[in-house]
Short mmCIF file of C-alpha atoms and ligand atoms in Angstrom, two decimals:
data_model
loop_
_atom_site.label_atom_id
_atom_site.label_comp_id
_atom_site.label_asym_id
_atom_site.label_seq_id
_atom_site.Cartn_x
_atom_site.Cartn_y
_atom_site.Cartn_z
CA MET G 113 -6.11 -9.36 22.07
CA GLY G 114 -3.01 -8.27 19.82
CA VAL G 115 -0.39 -10.23 17.69
CA ILE G 116 -0.19 -13.94 18.83
CA PRO G 117 3.41 -14.80 19.63
CA TYR G 118 5.26 -16.93 17.31
CA ASP G 119 9.08 -17.80 17.20
CA VAL G 120 10.20 -18.00 13.67
CA THR G 121 11.99 -21.28 13.21
CA GLU G 122 15.19 -22.14 11.00
CA GLU G 123 12.85 -23.40 8.34
CA ASP G 124 10.58 -20.74 7.99
CA LYS G 125 13.81 -18.12 7.49
CA ARG G 126 14.88 -20.86 5.10
CA ARG G 127 11.74 -20.17 3.33
CA PHE G 128 11.78 -16.34 3.34
CA ASP G 129 15.17 -16.17 2.00
CA GLU G 130 14.59 -18.69 -0.49
CA ASP G 131 11.19 -17.58 -2.11
CA GLY G 132 11.40 -14.49 -0.61
CA TYR G 133 8.05 -14.56 1.11
CA TRP G 134 6.87 -16.92 4.08
CA ILE G 135 3.35 -17.37 5.37
CA SER G 136 2.65 -17.51 9.07
CA PRO G 137 0.43 -18.93 11.34
CA LYS G 138 -2.50 -17.15 12.38
CA LEU G 139 -1.58 -14.16 14.34
CA LEU G 140 -4.97 -12.74 15.33
CA ASP G 141 -7.60 -13.99 17.68
CA ASP G 142 -11.06 -13.33 15.90
CA ASP G 143 -11.51 -10.68 18.18
CA THR G 144 -8.89 -8.83 16.95
CA ILE G 145 -9.86 -9.54 13.60
CA ARG G 146 -13.47 -8.28 14.25
CA ARG G 147 -12.05 -4.95 15.84
CA LEU G 148 -9.96 -4.53 12.83
CA ARG G 149 -12.74 -4.74 10.16
CA GLU G 150 -14.58 -2.28 12.44
CA ALA G 151 -11.45 -0.05 12.29
CA HIS G 152 -11.84 -0.53 8.68
CA GLU G 153 -15.36 0.74 8.30
CA ARG G 154 -14.17 3.66 10.68
CA VAL G 155 -11.40 4.53 8.24
CA TRP G 156 -13.63 4.54 4.94
CA SER G 157 -16.53 6.83 7.19
CA LYS G 158 -13.53 9.04 8.30
CA LYS G 159 -14.11 8.75 11.96
CA HIS G 160 -11.09 9.18 13.37
CA ASP G 161 -9.43 8.44 16.70
CA GLY G 162 -6.94 10.71 18.39
CA HIS G 163 -6.78 14.74 17.84
CA GLY G 164 -4.32 14.30 14.72
CA LEU G 165 -5.29 14.15 10.94
CA PRO G 166 -4.53 11.51 8.38
CA PHE G 167 -1.41 11.49 6.71
CA TYR G 168 -3.18 12.77 3.61
CA ASP G 169 -6.48 13.81 2.50
CA TYR G 170 -8.31 10.94 1.35
CA SER G 171 -11.69 10.02 0.15
CA LEU G 172 -13.40 7.33 -1.82
CA PRO G 173 -12.75 6.71 -5.22
CA GLU G 174 -15.50 7.07 -7.72
CA ASN G 175 -15.73 3.74 -8.98
CA PRO G 176 -17.35 1.53 -6.16
CA LEU G 177 -15.48 -1.19 -7.50
CA ALA G 178 -11.85 0.65 -7.28
CA LEU G 179 -9.23 -0.25 -4.58
CA ARG G 180 -9.25 1.73 -1.55
CA LYS G 181 -6.14 2.06 0.31
CA LEU G 182 -4.84 4.64 2.98
CA ASP G 183 -1.02 4.82 3.95
CA ASN G 184 -0.41 5.43 7.98
CA GLY G 185 -3.61 4.54 8.88
CA TRP G 186 -2.19 4.30 12.47
CA TRP G 187 -2.42 8.23 12.50
CA ILE G 188 -5.93 7.87 13.17
CA ASN G 189 -7.06 4.56 14.17
CA ASP G 190 -6.10 2.79 17.86
CA GLU G 191 -7.06 -0.61 16.52
CA ILE G 192 -4.49 -0.38 13.39
CA ARG G 193 -2.14 1.46 15.58
CA ALA G 194 -2.13 -1.63 17.96
CA VAL G 195 -1.53 -4.01 15.50
CA VAL G 196 1.09 -2.83 12.86
CA THR G 197 3.21 -1.44 16.27
CA ASP G 198 3.34 -4.84 18.11
CA ARG G 199 6.36 -6.03 19.59
CA GLU G 200 5.70 -9.87 18.35
CA LEU G 201 5.45 -8.38 14.64
CA GLY G 202 8.54 -6.84 15.15
CA LYS G 203 10.25 -9.80 16.55
CA MET G 204 9.25 -12.01 13.81
CA ALA G 205 10.85 -9.41 11.36
CA SER G 206 13.71 -9.41 13.18
CA GLU G 207 13.98 -13.06 12.63
CA LEU G 208 13.27 -13.11 9.00
CA LEU G 209 15.76 -10.12 8.21
CA ASP G 210 18.62 -10.90 10.57
CA GLU G 211 18.39 -7.52 12.14
CA ALA G 212 18.81 -6.40 15.76
CA ALA G 213 15.79 -3.50 15.55
CA ILE G 214 12.51 -3.11 13.36
CA ARG G 215 10.86 0.08 13.12
CA LEU G 216 7.57 0.74 10.97
CA TRP G 217 8.35 2.36 8.00
CA HIS G 218 4.47 2.87 7.08
CA ASP G 219 1.36 0.91 7.34
CA GLN G 220 -1.32 0.66 4.46
CA VAL G 221 -5.33 0.08 5.14
CA ILE G 222 -6.40 -1.63 1.82
CA TYR G 223 -9.70 -2.58 0.81
CA LYS G 224 -10.75 -4.24 -2.50
CA PRO G 225 -14.17 -4.12 -3.21
CA GLY G 226 -15.74 -7.50 -4.14
CA THR G 227 -17.41 -7.86 -8.07
CA SER G 228 -19.63 -10.50 -7.67
CA GLY G 229 -18.40 -12.34 -10.66
CA GLN G 230 -17.80 -9.10 -12.89
CA GLU G 231 -15.18 -8.36 -14.73
CA THR G 232 -13.10 -5.28 -13.89
CA LYS G 233 -9.36 -4.21 -13.50
CA ALA G 234 -10.31 -1.31 -10.91
CA GLY G 235 -9.55 -3.24 -7.69
CA ASN G 236 -5.92 -5.03 -9.59
CA VAL G 237 -2.67 -4.09 -7.38
CA GLY G 238 -0.13 -4.17 -10.41
CA TRP G 239 3.22 -6.63 -10.50
CA HIS G 240 5.50 -4.38 -8.49
CA GLN G 241 8.39 -4.37 -5.75
CA ASP G 242 7.62 -2.08 -2.84
CA TYR G 243 11.43 -1.11 -2.95
CA GLY G 244 10.32 0.05 -6.03
CA TYR G 245 8.88 3.19 -4.03
CA TRP G 246 11.27 3.12 -1.16
CA ARG G 247 14.84 4.15 -2.94
CA VAL G 248 15.61 6.55 -0.41
CA SER G 249 15.72 4.27 1.98
CA SER G 250 19.35 3.00 2.80
CA THR G 251 18.41 -1.14 2.82
CA THR G 252 16.55 -3.27 0.23
CA ASN G 253 16.63 -5.54 3.41
CA MET G 254 12.87 -4.70 4.69
CA VAL G 255 9.52 -6.33 4.69
CA THR G 256 5.92 -6.03 4.24
CA VAL G 257 3.62 -7.80 6.83
CA TRP G 258 -0.13 -8.45 4.76
CA ILE G 259 -2.41 -9.65 7.33
CA ALA G 260 -5.79 -10.97 6.33
CA LEU G 261 -9.01 -9.80 7.48
CA GLN G 262 -11.20 -12.80 6.10
CA ASP G 263 -9.94 -16.13 4.38
CA THR G 264 -8.18 -14.89 1.26
CA ASP G 265 -7.28 -16.99 -1.78
CA LEU G 266 -7.14 -15.96 -5.92
CA SER G 267 -11.33 -16.28 -5.60
CA ASN G 268 -11.24 -12.99 -3.45
CA GLY G 269 -8.51 -11.48 -5.39
CA GLY G 270 -5.47 -12.27 -2.81
CA MET G 271 -2.12 -11.37 -3.41
CA MET G 272 0.15 -13.28 -5.70
CA THR G 273 4.32 -13.35 -5.06
CA ILE G 274 6.83 -14.10 -7.65
CA LEU G 275 8.79 -16.88 -6.41
CA GLY G 276 12.39 -15.86 -5.63
CA SER G 277 12.24 -12.75 -7.51
CA HIS G 278 13.79 -10.74 -4.43
CA LYS G 279 16.99 -11.93 -5.92
CA TRP G 280 16.88 -10.10 -9.11
CA GLY G 281 17.67 -7.10 -7.67
CA ALA G 282 16.10 -3.56 -7.32
CA VAL G 283 14.48 -3.63 -11.08
CA GLU G 284 14.20 -0.32 -13.06
CA GLY G 285 10.54 0.92 -13.53
CA SER G 286 8.74 -1.45 -10.99
CA ASP G 287 7.13 1.20 -8.78
CA THR G 288 3.98 -0.08 -10.73
CA PHE G 289 1.41 -0.57 -7.84
CA PHE G 290 -1.16 1.58 -9.70
CA GLU G 291 -1.01 0.25 -13.28
CA GLN G 292 -4.25 -2.30 -13.17
CA ASP G 293 -2.99 -4.28 -16.34
CA MET G 294 -1.14 -7.53 -15.18
CA GLY G 295 -0.47 -9.17 -18.47
CA LYS G 296 1.18 -5.66 -19.99
CA LEU G 297 3.22 -5.60 -16.43
CA LYS G 298 4.30 -9.54 -16.69
CA ALA G 299 5.42 -8.86 -20.43
CA LYS G 300 7.62 -5.66 -19.17
CA PHE G 301 9.23 -7.66 -16.05
CA ALA G 302 8.74 -11.46 -16.69
CA THR G 303 12.78 -11.56 -17.89
CA ARG G 304 13.73 -14.62 -15.87
CA ASP G 305 11.86 -17.62 -14.71
CA TRP G 306 8.12 -16.32 -13.76
CA VAL G 307 6.74 -18.39 -10.86
CA GLU G 308 3.16 -16.85 -9.54
CA GLU G 309 2.34 -18.16 -6.19
CA PRO G 310 -1.01 -17.40 -4.51
CA CYS G 311 -0.78 -15.99 -0.86
CA ILE G 312 -3.97 -18.22 0.50
CA LEU G 313 -4.41 -17.07 3.94
CA LYS G 314 -6.68 -18.12 6.53
CA ALA G 315 -8.32 -14.87 8.49
CA GLY G 316 -5.55 -13.56 10.70
CA GLN G 317 -3.22 -15.31 9.11
CA ALA G 318 0.03 -12.65 7.55
CA SER G 319 2.36 -13.05 4.39
CA PHE G 320 5.54 -11.81 4.98
CA HIS G 321 7.36 -10.39 1.67
CA HIS G 322 10.80 -9.35 1.12
CA ALA G 323 10.97 -5.40 -0.31
CA LEU G 324 12.07 -7.27 -3.40
CA THR G 325 9.73 -9.32 -3.97
CA PHE G 326 7.25 -9.11 -6.84
CA HIS G 327 3.63 -9.14 -6.34
CA GLY G 328 0.32 -7.67 -7.20
CA SER G 329 -3.44 -9.18 -7.23
CA GLY G 330 -6.04 -8.78 -9.29
CA THR G 331 -10.02 -8.97 -9.36
CA ASN G 332 -11.91 -9.99 -6.09
CA TYR G 333 -15.03 -12.12 -7.79
CA SER G 334 -16.52 -12.50 -4.34
CA SER G 335 -19.55 -10.47 -3.18
CA GLU G 336 -17.69 -9.28 0.29
CA PRO G 337 -14.77 -7.15 0.13
CA ARG G 338 -11.03 -8.24 1.03
CA LEU G 339 -9.96 -6.46 3.70
CA SER G 340 -6.42 -6.39 4.91
CA VAL G 341 -3.71 -4.26 6.94
CA VAL G 342 -0.64 -3.93 6.09
CA ALA G 343 2.49 -3.22 8.36
CA HIS G 344 6.11 -2.19 6.04
CA LEU G 345 8.75 -2.88 8.00
CA MET G 346 12.77 -1.76 8.39
CA PRO G 347 15.86 -2.63 10.28
CA GLY G 348 16.00 0.29 13.05
CA ASP G 349 19.01 1.87 11.74
CA THR G 350 17.83 2.72 8.51
CA HIS G 351 18.80 6.04 6.76
CA PHE G 352 18.21 8.36 3.99
CA ARG G 353 19.97 7.90 0.45
CA ASP G 354 20.08 10.51 -1.81
CA VAL G 355 18.27 9.03 -4.96
CA ARG G 356 15.97 11.10 -7.88
CA GLN G 357 12.91 9.25 -6.70
CA LYS G 358 11.65 10.83 -3.60
CA HIS G 359 9.35 9.53 -1.10
CA ASP G 360 6.40 10.99 1.10
CA ASN G 361 8.29 9.71 4.31
CA LEU G 362 11.14 12.08 3.68
CA ARG G 363 9.02 14.97 4.63
CA LEU G 364 9.32 13.32 7.85
CA LEU G 365 12.61 14.32 8.47
CA GLY G 366 11.83 17.91 8.33
CA GLY G 367 12.07 20.48 5.78
CA ARG G 368 15.44 20.01 5.01
CA PRO G 369 16.56 16.50 4.91
CA VAL G 370 20.13 15.49 4.71
CA PRO G 371 21.19 12.05 3.21
CA GLY G 372 22.13 9.59 6.49
CA MET G 373 20.01 11.10 8.49
CA ARG G 374 18.35 7.89 10.06
CA PHE G 375 14.16 7.81 9.84
CA ASP G 376 14.30 6.72 13.70
CA ARG G 377 11.83 9.20 15.27
CA ASP G 378 9.57 7.20 17.31
CA GLU G 379 6.48 10.13 16.82
CA TYR G 380 6.87 8.93 12.74
CA PHE G 381 8.54 5.77 12.61
CA PRO G 382 7.83 3.82 15.89
CA LEU G 383 10.21 1.22 17.16
CA LEU G 384 8.47 -2.29 17.52
CA TYR G 385 11.21 -4.43 18.10
CA ALA G 386 14.93 -4.24 19.62
CA LYS G 387 17.08 -7.29 20.70
CA GLU G 388 18.42 -6.91 24.60
O1 AKG Z 587 -3.21 -5.96 -1.60
C1 AKG Z 587 -2.80 -6.24 -2.42
O2 AKG Z 587 -3.09 -6.97 -3.09
C2 AKG Z 587 -1.03 -5.95 -2.62
C3 AKG Z 587 -0.49 -5.14 -1.34
C4 AKG Z 587 0.90 -4.53 -1.73
O3 AKG Z 587 1.12 -4.35 -2.63
C5 AKG Z 587 1.77 -4.29 -0.63
O4 AKG Z 587 1.25 -4.75 0.41
O5 AKG Z 587 2.87 -4.13 -0.52
#
């Protein structure tokens, strides 16, 4: 149960720093994977744990082949909460980012339907940088942990990262998760060496990608949905930076947030790990 401990090595860190992503060993045992797959079913059929409401109102897309995504699944599901707030994930992130403490920025529950070979862009995730959405954060030193709940590769719409693109800085207009024309986005962003690396994961493995790493994903040609749980993690002292482009997390700082305020209220941004 829980995330299987793993000590990040110097070589893992070197890969993360150099490539902008790192593939972990298997972090979940088969029983936890099964329970998270059930958690998906519960979330999509609106069976919620606890007494609260979801982060926002959500419903299934009309197109059955469209991507399903919910942010902050941990608010309404105990299994998801246990994984995305697990100390071991925080410890790995702390080592990769070289930060003393790690909090949850938010999570994502992502379901990409299988098309059984049908060509459609409905499940695509456009090439984007996560920080393209997170500009209110005082730091780009954040990481996304994408946990596979089945074996995942390009045949079932697995993610691809652009090698070394975290060194390009925060690129203008990179908040393009929901744009589904990969070719058009590539033409826009591939102004430097564009090397697409498939994230090939066994069930229970995770890819850790830097907030500035370009990534995206294409069609799930299989007949089964591609399920994942994703934790976006930040340094413990991340604060609000005043920028034009806002983010929903700002609401969690209260009605009148002030630049410099830390995203550190435990009930919204749980602390996963702090070095002793
Ligand atoms: O699930 C995908 O294909 C992409 C997810 C993503 O963009 C992310 O986790 O940052």
